[in-house]
Amino acid sequence: MAKNRRYTVKFRRRLAGKTNYKKRLKLVSARTPRIIIRKSLNNFIIQLVDFDPKGDKVLTTVSSARLKDYGWNAHTGNMPAAYLTGLLFGNNLKNKNFNAILDLGLYRSIKKSSIYAALKGVIDSGIKVKYSEEVLPLEGRITGKHISDYAKLIKNNGKYQKQFSNYAKNNFDALNFENHFKEVKNKILGKA
């Protein structure tokens, strides 16, 4: 790494915008496992990672694409899918008797966002994570009530077929979103 008194070249991952080393140092120095939540347009990935000086050890990973195994026919990148992915992540862990911290990476912390819906799913599965109640989304948003309400609103306008065309391909009616959410949640919890 080139250095002089005027300029210091930043680390490669910092230059690429992939790592905030100040934030990472705070998380790693806590010496507790980290729950890493990453999102894309169509997917959520949740990992349990423990620090090792040679490199982080990924203990377990769950993707929202696995919700299809439980009968999920809706989009895997929305808030209800985030919650169910967090719930599935927590249920896949054998040992839940540990404390963990949330690692958002380079994402900004936005209250009531889908990342916090995934965190709520992790918490509801029994894992202890420090958080504030005010950041968690409302129950109606987690269950998808806002999606079914919007579907009811545009059902008669003719926009329904265009807006929910991918749901129609999967033989899924957005008007029954909440019921579908409850069915998949019960399958994940083993109640169905």
Tab-separated table of C-alpha atoms in Angstrom:
chain	number	residue	atom	x	y	z
A	1	MET	CA	0.000	0.000	0.000
A	2	ALA	CA	1.529	3.304	-1.075
A	3	LYS	CA	1.810	5.894	1.640
A	4	ASN	CA	3.278	9.314	1.997
A	5	ARG	CA	2.502	12.255	4.178
A	6	ARG	CA	-0.091	13.614	1.753
A	7	TYR	CA	-1.955	10.534	0.580
A	8	THR	CA	-2.750	7.042	1.800
A	9	VAL	CA	-4.249	4.556	-0.615
A	10	LYS	CA	-7.410	3.028	0.804
A	11	PHE	CA	-7.954	-0.722	1.045
A	12	ARG	CA	-9.251	-2.373	-2.131
A	13	ARG	CA	-12.679	-3.299	-0.675
A	14	ARG	CA	-13.081	0.238	0.663
A	15	LEU	CA	-12.329	1.717	-2.767
A	16	ALA	CA	-14.827	-0.663	-4.372
A	17	GLY	CA	-17.478	0.406	-1.842
A	18	LYS	CA	-17.881	-3.098	-0.398
A	19	THR	CA	-16.636	-2.686	3.175
A	20	ASN	CA	-16.833	-0.005	5.839
A	21	TYR	CA	-13.842	-0.952	7.972
A	22	LYS	CA	-14.678	1.323	10.922
A	23	LYS	CA	-18.126	-0.244	11.230
A	24	ARG	CA	-16.720	-3.752	10.732
A	25	LEU	CA	-14.117	-3.236	13.463
A	26	LYS	CA	-16.847	-2.281	15.941
A	27	LEU	CA	-18.903	-5.364	15.059
A	28	VAL	CA	-15.934	-7.749	15.179
A	29	SER	CA	-14.631	-6.371	18.477
A	30	ALA	CA	-17.962	-7.272	20.134
A	31	ARG	CA	-16.835	-10.947	19.969
A	32	THR	CA	-20.351	-12.228	19.391
A	33	PRO	CA	-21.747	-13.938	16.298
A	34	ARG	CA	-23.191	-11.611	13.680
A	35	ILE	CA	-26.467	-12.065	11.844
A	36	ILE	CA	-25.880	-10.633	8.395
A	37	ILE	CA	-28.938	-9.662	6.357
A	38	ARG	CA	-28.463	-8.796	2.694
A	39	LYS	CA	-31.173	-7.974	0.189
A	40	SER	CA	-31.499	-7.696	-3.556
A	41	LEU	CA	-34.527	-6.977	-5.700
A	42	ASN	CA	-35.690	-10.589	-5.712
A	43	ASN	CA	-34.042	-12.199	-2.714
A	44	PHE	CA	-32.981	-11.996	0.925
A	45	ILE	CA	-29.950	-13.805	2.306
A	46	ILE	CA	-29.427	-14.234	6.048
A	47	GLN	CA	-26.178	-15.629	7.441
A	48	LEU	CA	-24.794	-16.411	10.865
A	49	VAL	CA	-21.108	-15.478	10.824
A	50	ASP	CA	-18.427	-15.808	13.478
A	51	PHE	CA	-15.113	-13.978	13.356
A	52	ASP	CA	-11.873	-15.851	12.808
A	53	PRO	CA	-8.513	-14.089	12.316
A	54	LYS	CA	-7.947	-16.092	9.119
A	55	GLY	CA	-11.363	-15.081	7.768
A	56	ASP	CA	-14.983	-15.026	8.829
A	57	LYS	CA	-16.658	-18.407	9.315
A	58	VAL	CA	-20.169	-18.694	7.893
A	59	LEU	CA	-22.041	-21.037	10.214
A	60	THR	CA	-25.365	-21.142	8.367
A	61	THR	CA	-27.073	-19.450	5.424
A	62	VAL	CA	-30.709	-19.189	4.377
A	63	SER	CA	-32.055	-17.584	1.216
A	64	SER	CA	-35.624	-16.482	0.557
A	65	ALA	CA	-35.585	-18.715	-2.534
A	66	ARG	CA	-35.992	-21.633	-0.092
A	67	LEU	CA	-39.486	-20.384	0.728
A	68	LYS	CA	-40.649	-22.042	-2.491
A	69	ASP	CA	-40.020	-25.402	-0.752
A	70	TYR	CA	-42.700	-24.416	1.769
A	71	GLY	CA	-45.250	-23.459	-0.892
A	72	TRP	CA	-44.534	-19.717	-1.159
A	73	ASN	CA	-45.987	-18.520	-4.481
A	74	ALA	CA	-45.532	-14.777	-4.031
A	75	HIS	CA	-42.520	-12.572	-4.692
A	76	THR	CA	-39.446	-13.497	-2.611
A	77	GLY	CA	-38.148	-9.937	-2.325
A	78	ASN	CA	-40.993	-8.302	-0.375
A	79	MET	CA	-41.470	-7.664	3.341
A	80	PRO	CA	-43.525	-10.802	4.167
A	81	ALA	CA	-40.872	-12.929	2.417
A	82	ALA	CA	-38.180	-11.194	4.485
A	83	TYR	CA	-39.985	-12.075	7.727
A	84	LEU	CA	-40.504	-15.699	6.671
A	85	THR	CA	-36.843	-15.985	5.653
A	86	GLY	CA	-35.811	-14.763	9.107
A	87	LEU	CA	-38.174	-17.264	10.725
A	88	LEU	CA	-36.817	-20.078	8.555
A	89	PHE	CA	-33.261	-19.038	9.410
A	90	GLY	CA	-33.951	-19.217	13.134
A	91	ASN	CA	-35.747	-22.566	12.896
A	92	ASN	CA	-32.823	-24.100	10.983
A	93	LEU	CA	-30.418	-23.392	13.840
A	94	LYS	CA	-29.981	-26.285	16.250
A	95	ASN	CA	-28.630	-24.217	19.156
A	96	LYS	CA	-30.511	-20.977	19.833
A	97	ASN	CA	-28.933	-20.244	23.206
A	98	PHE	CA	-26.607	-17.464	22.116
A	99	ASN	CA	-26.649	-13.722	21.699
A	100	ALA	CA	-26.031	-12.177	18.300
A	101	ILE	CA	-25.700	-8.719	16.798
A	102	LEU	CA	-27.179	-7.432	13.571
A	103	ASP	CA	-24.766	-6.576	10.753
A	104	LEU	CA	-26.342	-4.370	8.094
A	105	GLY	CA	-23.126	-3.893	6.139
A	106	LEU	CA	-23.348	-0.813	3.939
A	107	TYR	CA	-27.159	-0.578	4.140
A	108	ARG	CA	-28.575	2.463	5.868
A	109	SER	CA	-30.674	1.766	8.923
A	110	ILE	CA	-34.212	2.721	7.909
A	111	LYS	CA	-36.938	2.157	10.485
A	112	LYS	CA	-39.684	-0.329	9.588
A	113	SER	CA	-37.836	-1.527	6.466
A	114	SER	CA	-37.765	-5.062	5.070
A	115	ILE	CA	-34.370	-5.734	6.674
A	116	TYR	CA	-35.987	-5.215	10.063
A	117	ALA	CA	-38.844	-7.494	9.022
A	118	ALA	CA	-36.219	-10.213	8.520
A	119	LEU	CA	-34.796	-9.362	11.951
A	120	LYS	CA	-38.291	-9.736	13.458
A	121	GLY	CA	-38.508	-13.226	11.964
A	122	VAL	CA	-35.149	-14.121	13.504
A	123	ILE	CA	-36.269	-12.793	16.887
A	124	ASP	CA	-39.618	-14.618	16.712
A	125	SER	CA	-37.739	-17.878	16.153
A	126	GLY	CA	-36.094	-17.505	19.563
A	127	ILE	CA	-32.662	-15.998	18.872
A	128	LYS	CA	-31.580	-13.164	21.156
A	129	VAL	CA	-30.573	-10.035	19.247
A	130	LYS	CA	-30.306	-6.503	20.606
A	131	TYR	CA	-32.761	-4.176	18.885
A	132	SER	CA	-35.164	-1.314	19.493
A	133	GLU	CA	-38.927	-1.871	19.211
A	134	GLU	CA	-39.373	1.285	17.146
A	135	VAL	CA	-37.391	-0.096	14.177
A	136	LEU	CA	-39.624	-3.143	13.638
A	137	PRO	CA	-42.368	-2.900	10.999
A	138	LEU	CA	-46.059	-3.097	11.863
A	139	GLU	CA	-47.757	-6.488	11.961
A	140	GLY	CA	-50.016	-5.645	9.007
A	141	ARG	CA	-46.998	-4.927	6.826
A	142	ILE	CA	-45.297	-8.158	7.884
A	143	THR	CA	-48.327	-10.313	7.049
A	144	GLY	CA	-48.833	-8.617	3.666
A	145	LYS	CA	-52.103	-6.867	4.489
A	146	HIS	CA	-50.903	-3.808	2.571
A	147	ILE	CA	-50.454	-5.945	-0.562
A	148	SER	CA	-53.928	-7.498	-0.374
A	149	ASP	CA	-55.456	-4.058	0.359
A	150	TYR	CA	-53.768	-2.611	-2.718
A	151	ALA	CA	-54.954	-5.569	-4.801
A	152	LYS	CA	-58.540	-4.912	-3.648
A	153	LEU	CA	-58.154	-1.235	-4.494
A	154	ILE	CA	-57.063	-1.797	-8.104
A	155	LYS	CA	-59.113	-4.954	-8.791
A	156	ASN	CA	-61.830	-3.030	-10.627
A	157	ASN	CA	-59.530	-0.520	-12.362
A	158	GLY	CA	-58.070	-3.005	-14.814
A	159	LYS	CA	-54.551	-2.462	-13.455
A	160	TYR	CA	-54.712	-5.662	-11.409
A	161	GLN	CA	-53.692	-7.993	-14.264
A	162	LYS	CA	-50.694	-5.843	-15.146
A	163	GLN	CA	-49.540	-5.200	-11.567
A	164	PHE	CA	-49.858	-8.814	-10.397
A	165	SER	CA	-49.024	-10.624	-13.648
A	166	ASN	CA	-46.202	-12.654	-12.048
A	167	TYR	CA	-48.567	-13.814	-9.323
A	168	ALA	CA	-51.039	-14.931	-11.997
A	169	LYS	CA	-48.295	-17.051	-13.616
A	170	ASN	CA	-47.951	-18.926	-10.303
A	171	ASN	CA	-51.747	-19.326	-9.958
A	172	PHE	CA	-51.701	-17.040	-6.937
A	173	ASP	CA	-54.344	-14.450	-6.086
A	174	ALA	CA	-52.938	-11.380	-4.331
A	175	LEU	CA	-56.300	-10.828	-2.642
A	176	ASN	CA	-55.560	-13.855	-0.405
A	177	PHE	CA	-52.054	-12.750	0.529
A	178	GLU	CA	-52.564	-12.811	4.306
A	179	ASN	CA	-53.992	-16.343	4.292
A	180	HIS	CA	-51.122	-17.569	2.128
A	181	PHE	CA	-48.648	-15.940	4.530
A	182	LYS	CA	-50.220	-17.737	7.505
A	183	GLU	CA	-50.156	-21.102	5.702
A	184	VAL	CA	-46.456	-20.817	4.859
A	185	LYS	CA	-45.633	-19.573	8.363
A	186	ASN	CA	-47.367	-22.606	9.879
A	187	LYS	CA	-45.432	-24.922	7.548
A	188	ILE	CA	-42.147	-23.345	8.617
A	189	LEU	CA	-43.089	-23.690	12.281
A	190	GLY	CA	-44.191	-27.292	11.705
A	191	LYS	CA	-47.825	-26.685	12.621
A	192	ALA	CA	-49.266	-27.613	9.241
